[in-house]
Coordinates of C-alpha atoms in Angstrom, one line a residue:
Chain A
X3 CA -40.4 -55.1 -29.6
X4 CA -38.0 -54.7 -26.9
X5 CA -35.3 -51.8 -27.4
X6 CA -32.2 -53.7 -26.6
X7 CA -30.0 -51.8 -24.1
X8 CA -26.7 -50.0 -25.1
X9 CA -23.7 -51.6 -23.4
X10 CA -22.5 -50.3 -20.2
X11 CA -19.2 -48.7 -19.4
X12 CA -18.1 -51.7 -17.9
X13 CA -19.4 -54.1 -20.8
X14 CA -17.6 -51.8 -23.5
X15 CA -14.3 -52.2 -22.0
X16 CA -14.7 -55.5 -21.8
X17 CA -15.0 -56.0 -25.5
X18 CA -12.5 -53.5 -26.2
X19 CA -9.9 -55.3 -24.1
X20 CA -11.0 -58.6 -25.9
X21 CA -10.9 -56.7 -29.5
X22 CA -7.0 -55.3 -28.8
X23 CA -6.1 -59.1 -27.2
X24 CA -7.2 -60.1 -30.9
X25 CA -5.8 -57.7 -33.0
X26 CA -2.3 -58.2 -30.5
X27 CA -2.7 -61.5 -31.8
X28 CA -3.1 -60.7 -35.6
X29 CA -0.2 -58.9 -35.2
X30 CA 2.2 -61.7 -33.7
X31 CA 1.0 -63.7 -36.7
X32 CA 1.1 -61.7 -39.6
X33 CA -2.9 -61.3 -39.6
X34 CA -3.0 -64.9 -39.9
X35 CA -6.3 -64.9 -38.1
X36 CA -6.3 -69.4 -38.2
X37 CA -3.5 -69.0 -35.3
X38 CA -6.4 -66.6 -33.0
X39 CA -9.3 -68.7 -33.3
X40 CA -9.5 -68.5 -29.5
X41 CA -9.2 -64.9 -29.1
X42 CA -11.7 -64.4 -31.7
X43 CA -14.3 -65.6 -30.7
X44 CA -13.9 -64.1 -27.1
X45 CA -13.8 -61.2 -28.5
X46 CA -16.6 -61.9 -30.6
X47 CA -18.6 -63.3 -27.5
X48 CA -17.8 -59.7 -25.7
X49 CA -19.3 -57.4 -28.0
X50 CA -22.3 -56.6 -29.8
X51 CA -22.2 -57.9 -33.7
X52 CA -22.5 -54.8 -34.9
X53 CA -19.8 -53.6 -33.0
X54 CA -17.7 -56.5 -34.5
X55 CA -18.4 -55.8 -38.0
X56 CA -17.1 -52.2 -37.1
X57 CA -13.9 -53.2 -35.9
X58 CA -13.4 -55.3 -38.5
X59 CA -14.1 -52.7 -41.0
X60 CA -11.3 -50.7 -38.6
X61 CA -8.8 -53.2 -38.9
X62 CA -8.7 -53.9 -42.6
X63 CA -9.2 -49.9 -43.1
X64 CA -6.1 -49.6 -40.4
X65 CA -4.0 -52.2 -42.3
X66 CA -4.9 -50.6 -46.0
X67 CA -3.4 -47.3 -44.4
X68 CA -0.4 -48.9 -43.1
X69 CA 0.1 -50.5 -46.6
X70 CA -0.7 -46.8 -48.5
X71 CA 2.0 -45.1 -46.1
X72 CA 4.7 -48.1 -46.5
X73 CA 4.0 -49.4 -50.3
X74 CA 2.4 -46.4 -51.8
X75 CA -0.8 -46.2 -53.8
X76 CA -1.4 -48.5 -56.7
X77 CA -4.7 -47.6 -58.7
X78 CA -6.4 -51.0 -58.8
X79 CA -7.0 -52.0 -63.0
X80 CA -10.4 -50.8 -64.1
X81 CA -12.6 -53.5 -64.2
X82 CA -14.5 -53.2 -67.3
X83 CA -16.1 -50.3 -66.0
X84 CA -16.2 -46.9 -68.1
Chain B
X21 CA -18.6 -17.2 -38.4
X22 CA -20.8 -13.5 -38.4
X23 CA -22.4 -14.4 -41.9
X24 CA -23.1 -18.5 -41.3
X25 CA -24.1 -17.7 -37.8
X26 CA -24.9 -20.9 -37.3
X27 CA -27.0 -22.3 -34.7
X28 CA -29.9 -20.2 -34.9
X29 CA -33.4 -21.5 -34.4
X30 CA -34.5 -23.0 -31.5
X31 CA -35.3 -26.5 -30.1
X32 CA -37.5 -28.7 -27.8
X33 CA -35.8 -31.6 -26.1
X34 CA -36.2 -33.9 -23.6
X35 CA -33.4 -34.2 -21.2
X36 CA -32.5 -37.5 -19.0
X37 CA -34.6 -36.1 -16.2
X38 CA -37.6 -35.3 -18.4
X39 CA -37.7 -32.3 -18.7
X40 CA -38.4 -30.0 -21.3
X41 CA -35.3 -28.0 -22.5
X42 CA -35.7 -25.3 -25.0
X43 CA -32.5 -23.8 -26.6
X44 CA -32.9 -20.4 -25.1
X45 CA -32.8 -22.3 -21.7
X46 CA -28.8 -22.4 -22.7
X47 CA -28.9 -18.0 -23.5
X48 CA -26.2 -16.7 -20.9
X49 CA -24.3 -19.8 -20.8
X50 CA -20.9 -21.5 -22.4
X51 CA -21.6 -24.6 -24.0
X52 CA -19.5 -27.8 -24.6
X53 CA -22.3 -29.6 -27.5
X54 CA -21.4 -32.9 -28.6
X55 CA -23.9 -35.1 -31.1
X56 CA -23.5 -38.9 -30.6
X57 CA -25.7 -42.2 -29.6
X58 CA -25.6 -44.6 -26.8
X59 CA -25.0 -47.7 -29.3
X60 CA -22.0 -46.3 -30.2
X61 CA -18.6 -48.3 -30.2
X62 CA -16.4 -46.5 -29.3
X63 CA -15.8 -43.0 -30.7
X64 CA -18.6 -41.4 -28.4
X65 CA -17.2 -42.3 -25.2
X66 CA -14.0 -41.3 -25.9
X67 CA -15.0 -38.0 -27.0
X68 CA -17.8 -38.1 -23.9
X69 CA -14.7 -38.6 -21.9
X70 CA -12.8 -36.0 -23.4
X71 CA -15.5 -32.9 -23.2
X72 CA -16.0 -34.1 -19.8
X73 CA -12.1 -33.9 -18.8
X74 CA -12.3 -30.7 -20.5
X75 CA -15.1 -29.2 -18.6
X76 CA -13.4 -30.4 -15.2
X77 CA -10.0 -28.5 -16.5
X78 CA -11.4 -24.9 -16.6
X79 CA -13.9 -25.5 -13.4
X80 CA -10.4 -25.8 -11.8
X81 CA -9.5 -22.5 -13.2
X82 CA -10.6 -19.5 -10.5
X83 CA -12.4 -17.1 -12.3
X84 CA -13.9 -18.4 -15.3
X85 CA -17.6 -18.7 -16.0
X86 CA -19.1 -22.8 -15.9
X87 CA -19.3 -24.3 -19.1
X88 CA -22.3 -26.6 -19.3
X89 CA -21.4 -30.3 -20.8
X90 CA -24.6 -30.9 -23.3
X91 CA -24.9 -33.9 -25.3
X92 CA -27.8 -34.3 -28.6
X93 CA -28.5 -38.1 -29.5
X94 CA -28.9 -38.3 -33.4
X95 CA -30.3 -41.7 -32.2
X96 CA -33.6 -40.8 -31.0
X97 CA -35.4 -44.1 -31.7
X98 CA -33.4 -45.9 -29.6
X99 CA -32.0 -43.3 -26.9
X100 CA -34.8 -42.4 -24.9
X101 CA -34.2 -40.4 -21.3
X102 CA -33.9 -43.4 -19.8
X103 CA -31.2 -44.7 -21.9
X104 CA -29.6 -41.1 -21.8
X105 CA -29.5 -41.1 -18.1
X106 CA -28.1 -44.6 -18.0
X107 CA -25.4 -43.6 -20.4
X108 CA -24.6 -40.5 -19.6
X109 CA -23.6 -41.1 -15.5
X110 CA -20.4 -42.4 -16.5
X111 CA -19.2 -39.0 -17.4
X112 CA -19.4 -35.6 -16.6
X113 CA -21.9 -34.8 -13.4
X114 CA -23.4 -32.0 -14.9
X115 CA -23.1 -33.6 -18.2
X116 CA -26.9 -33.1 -19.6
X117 CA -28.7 -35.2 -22.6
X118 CA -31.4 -34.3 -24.7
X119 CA -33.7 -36.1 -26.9
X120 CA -36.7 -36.1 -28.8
X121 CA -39.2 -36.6 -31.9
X122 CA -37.1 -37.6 -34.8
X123 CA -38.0 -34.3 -36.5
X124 CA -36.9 -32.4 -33.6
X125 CA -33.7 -34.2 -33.2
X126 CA -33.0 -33.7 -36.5
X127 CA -33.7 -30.0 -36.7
X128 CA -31.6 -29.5 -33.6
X129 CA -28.6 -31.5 -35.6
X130 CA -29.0 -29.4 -39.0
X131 CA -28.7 -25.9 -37.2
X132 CA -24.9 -27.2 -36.7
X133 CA -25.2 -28.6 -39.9
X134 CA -24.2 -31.9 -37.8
X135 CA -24.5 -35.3 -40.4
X136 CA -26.4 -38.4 -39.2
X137 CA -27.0 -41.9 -40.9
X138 CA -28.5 -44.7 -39.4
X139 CA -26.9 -47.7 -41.5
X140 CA -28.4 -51.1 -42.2
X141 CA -30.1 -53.3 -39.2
X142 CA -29.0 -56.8 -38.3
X143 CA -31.0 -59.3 -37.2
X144 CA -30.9 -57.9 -33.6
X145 CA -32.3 -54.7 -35.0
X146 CA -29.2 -53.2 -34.4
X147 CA -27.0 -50.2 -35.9
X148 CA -24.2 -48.2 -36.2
X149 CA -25.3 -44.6 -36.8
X150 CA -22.7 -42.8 -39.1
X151 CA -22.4 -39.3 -37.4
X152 CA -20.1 -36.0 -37.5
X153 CA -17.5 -36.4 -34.7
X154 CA -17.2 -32.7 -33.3
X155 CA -17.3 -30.7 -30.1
X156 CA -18.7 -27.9 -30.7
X157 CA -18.6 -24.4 -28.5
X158 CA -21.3 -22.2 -27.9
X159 CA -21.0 -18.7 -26.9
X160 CA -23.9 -17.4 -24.3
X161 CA -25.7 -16.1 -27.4
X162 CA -26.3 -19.6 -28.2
X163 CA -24.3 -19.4 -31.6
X164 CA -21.3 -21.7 -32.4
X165 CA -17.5 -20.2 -31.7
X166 CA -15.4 -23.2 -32.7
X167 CA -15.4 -26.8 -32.8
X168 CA -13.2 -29.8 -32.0
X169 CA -12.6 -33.1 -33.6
X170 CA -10.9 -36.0 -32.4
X171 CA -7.1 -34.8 -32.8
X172 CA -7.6 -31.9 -29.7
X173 CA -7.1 -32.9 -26.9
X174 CA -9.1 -31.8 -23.2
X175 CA -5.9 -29.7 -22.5
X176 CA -6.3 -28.1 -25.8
X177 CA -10.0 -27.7 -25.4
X178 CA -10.0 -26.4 -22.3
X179 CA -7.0 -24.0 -24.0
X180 CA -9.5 -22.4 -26.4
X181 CA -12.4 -22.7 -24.4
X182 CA -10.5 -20.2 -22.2
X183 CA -9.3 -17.9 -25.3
X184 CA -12.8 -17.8 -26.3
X185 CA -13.9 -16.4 -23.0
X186 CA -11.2 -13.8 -23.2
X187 CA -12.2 -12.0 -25.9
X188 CA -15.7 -13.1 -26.5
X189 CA -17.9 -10.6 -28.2
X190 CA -21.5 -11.2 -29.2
X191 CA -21.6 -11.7 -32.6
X192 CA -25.9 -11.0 -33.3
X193 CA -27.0 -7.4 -32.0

């Protein structure tokens, strides 16, 4: 088995640039994410999957904190669990 | 700090070069210690980048004594000395890595009590490691002064670094 090579300097920027281009996009469309198909998948394209489901993780968790600072915190209804 | 004095123990690691370094190679020396991995996307870099800005702020300073950049992978399956030495010339020249044995790694993290998780592999085989996200400073007795997450900045580093050097005092007879 081949260990795969970490990216270098040069091939982390690059995804990160393509990462913010996305998430610039989210935000000029409400995180409607049908309107950055393009951007998307470049940024997909640019970085490792793993590093995609990361940032994803980051940008939901970023948008969940935006929401408890603006909104407030709502306990979601206990789902049957004791 | 006296009571946990933590950081005791030693190690055996592997630096990019491979060499042996044992932690009593560090004795007599100021520190900059950062645990991280080569896979990482993106927190390690910046931090990389931020020990390393630190370092070159006090070598500026006339006077002080050199602070040695060290870096510990909690990623020793994957970041061998090769892939430490590939990594680690974007940063600091004398930025060093070390590696190891699993157990050794992982012995060297716990005397910092540093916290390392390897999550889930994909289909490439590959991972996030889930790690603590601190600089930590070393006093030339080889046991930890203070510690930095990622709110400090290199000029506030440096800042302390500095401090520490003012008044150190050994803290083990």
């Amino acid at each position: 088995v081949v260990k795969m090579s970490a990216p270098t300097m040069e091939e982390r920027k690059a995804c990160w640039g393509a990462r913010d281009e996305f998430w610039r996009c989210l935000d000029r469309h409400a995180d409607d994410d049908s309107k950055c198909e393009k951007l998307r998948l470049s940024f997909e394209s640019r970085c490792p999957q793993q590093w995609v489901k990361y940032f994803d993780k980051r940008r939901d968790f970023l948008k969940y904190k935006r929401k408890l600072e603006t909104e407030g915190y709502h306990p979601p209804e206990a789902a049957g669990k004791s | 700090l006296r009571a946990l004095a933590l950081g005791q123990g030693d190690f055996r690691l592997l630096d990019q070069a491979g060499r042996w370094r044992r932690k009593a190679d560090f004795r007599g020396q100021w520190v900059l210690l950062y645990f991280g991995f080569t896979h990482c996307p993106d927190i390690c870099p910046e931090e990389l980048g931020k020990l390393s800005r630190a370092v070159a702020l006090l070598e500026r300073e006339p006077g002080l004594p050199p602070v040695q950049p060290l870096f510990i992978t909690v990623d020793p399956e994957r970041d061998d000395a090769a892939a430490l030495g590939r990594y680690l010339q974007d940063f600091h020249p004398r930025l060093l890595g070390l590696t190891g044995s699993p157990e050794e790694v992982r012995a060297a993290g716990s005397a910092y009590r540093v916290y390392a998780s390897a999550g889930p592999k994909d289909e490439d085989g590959d991972y996030i490691v889930d790690h603590t996200v601190l600089i930590y400073l070393l006093g030339p007795d080889g046991l930890f002064l203070d510690y930095y997450g990622r709110s400090k900045t290199d000029a506030q580093i440096a800042q302390s670094v500095r401090r520490h050097m003012e008044t150190y005092e050994p803290l083990l007879d």
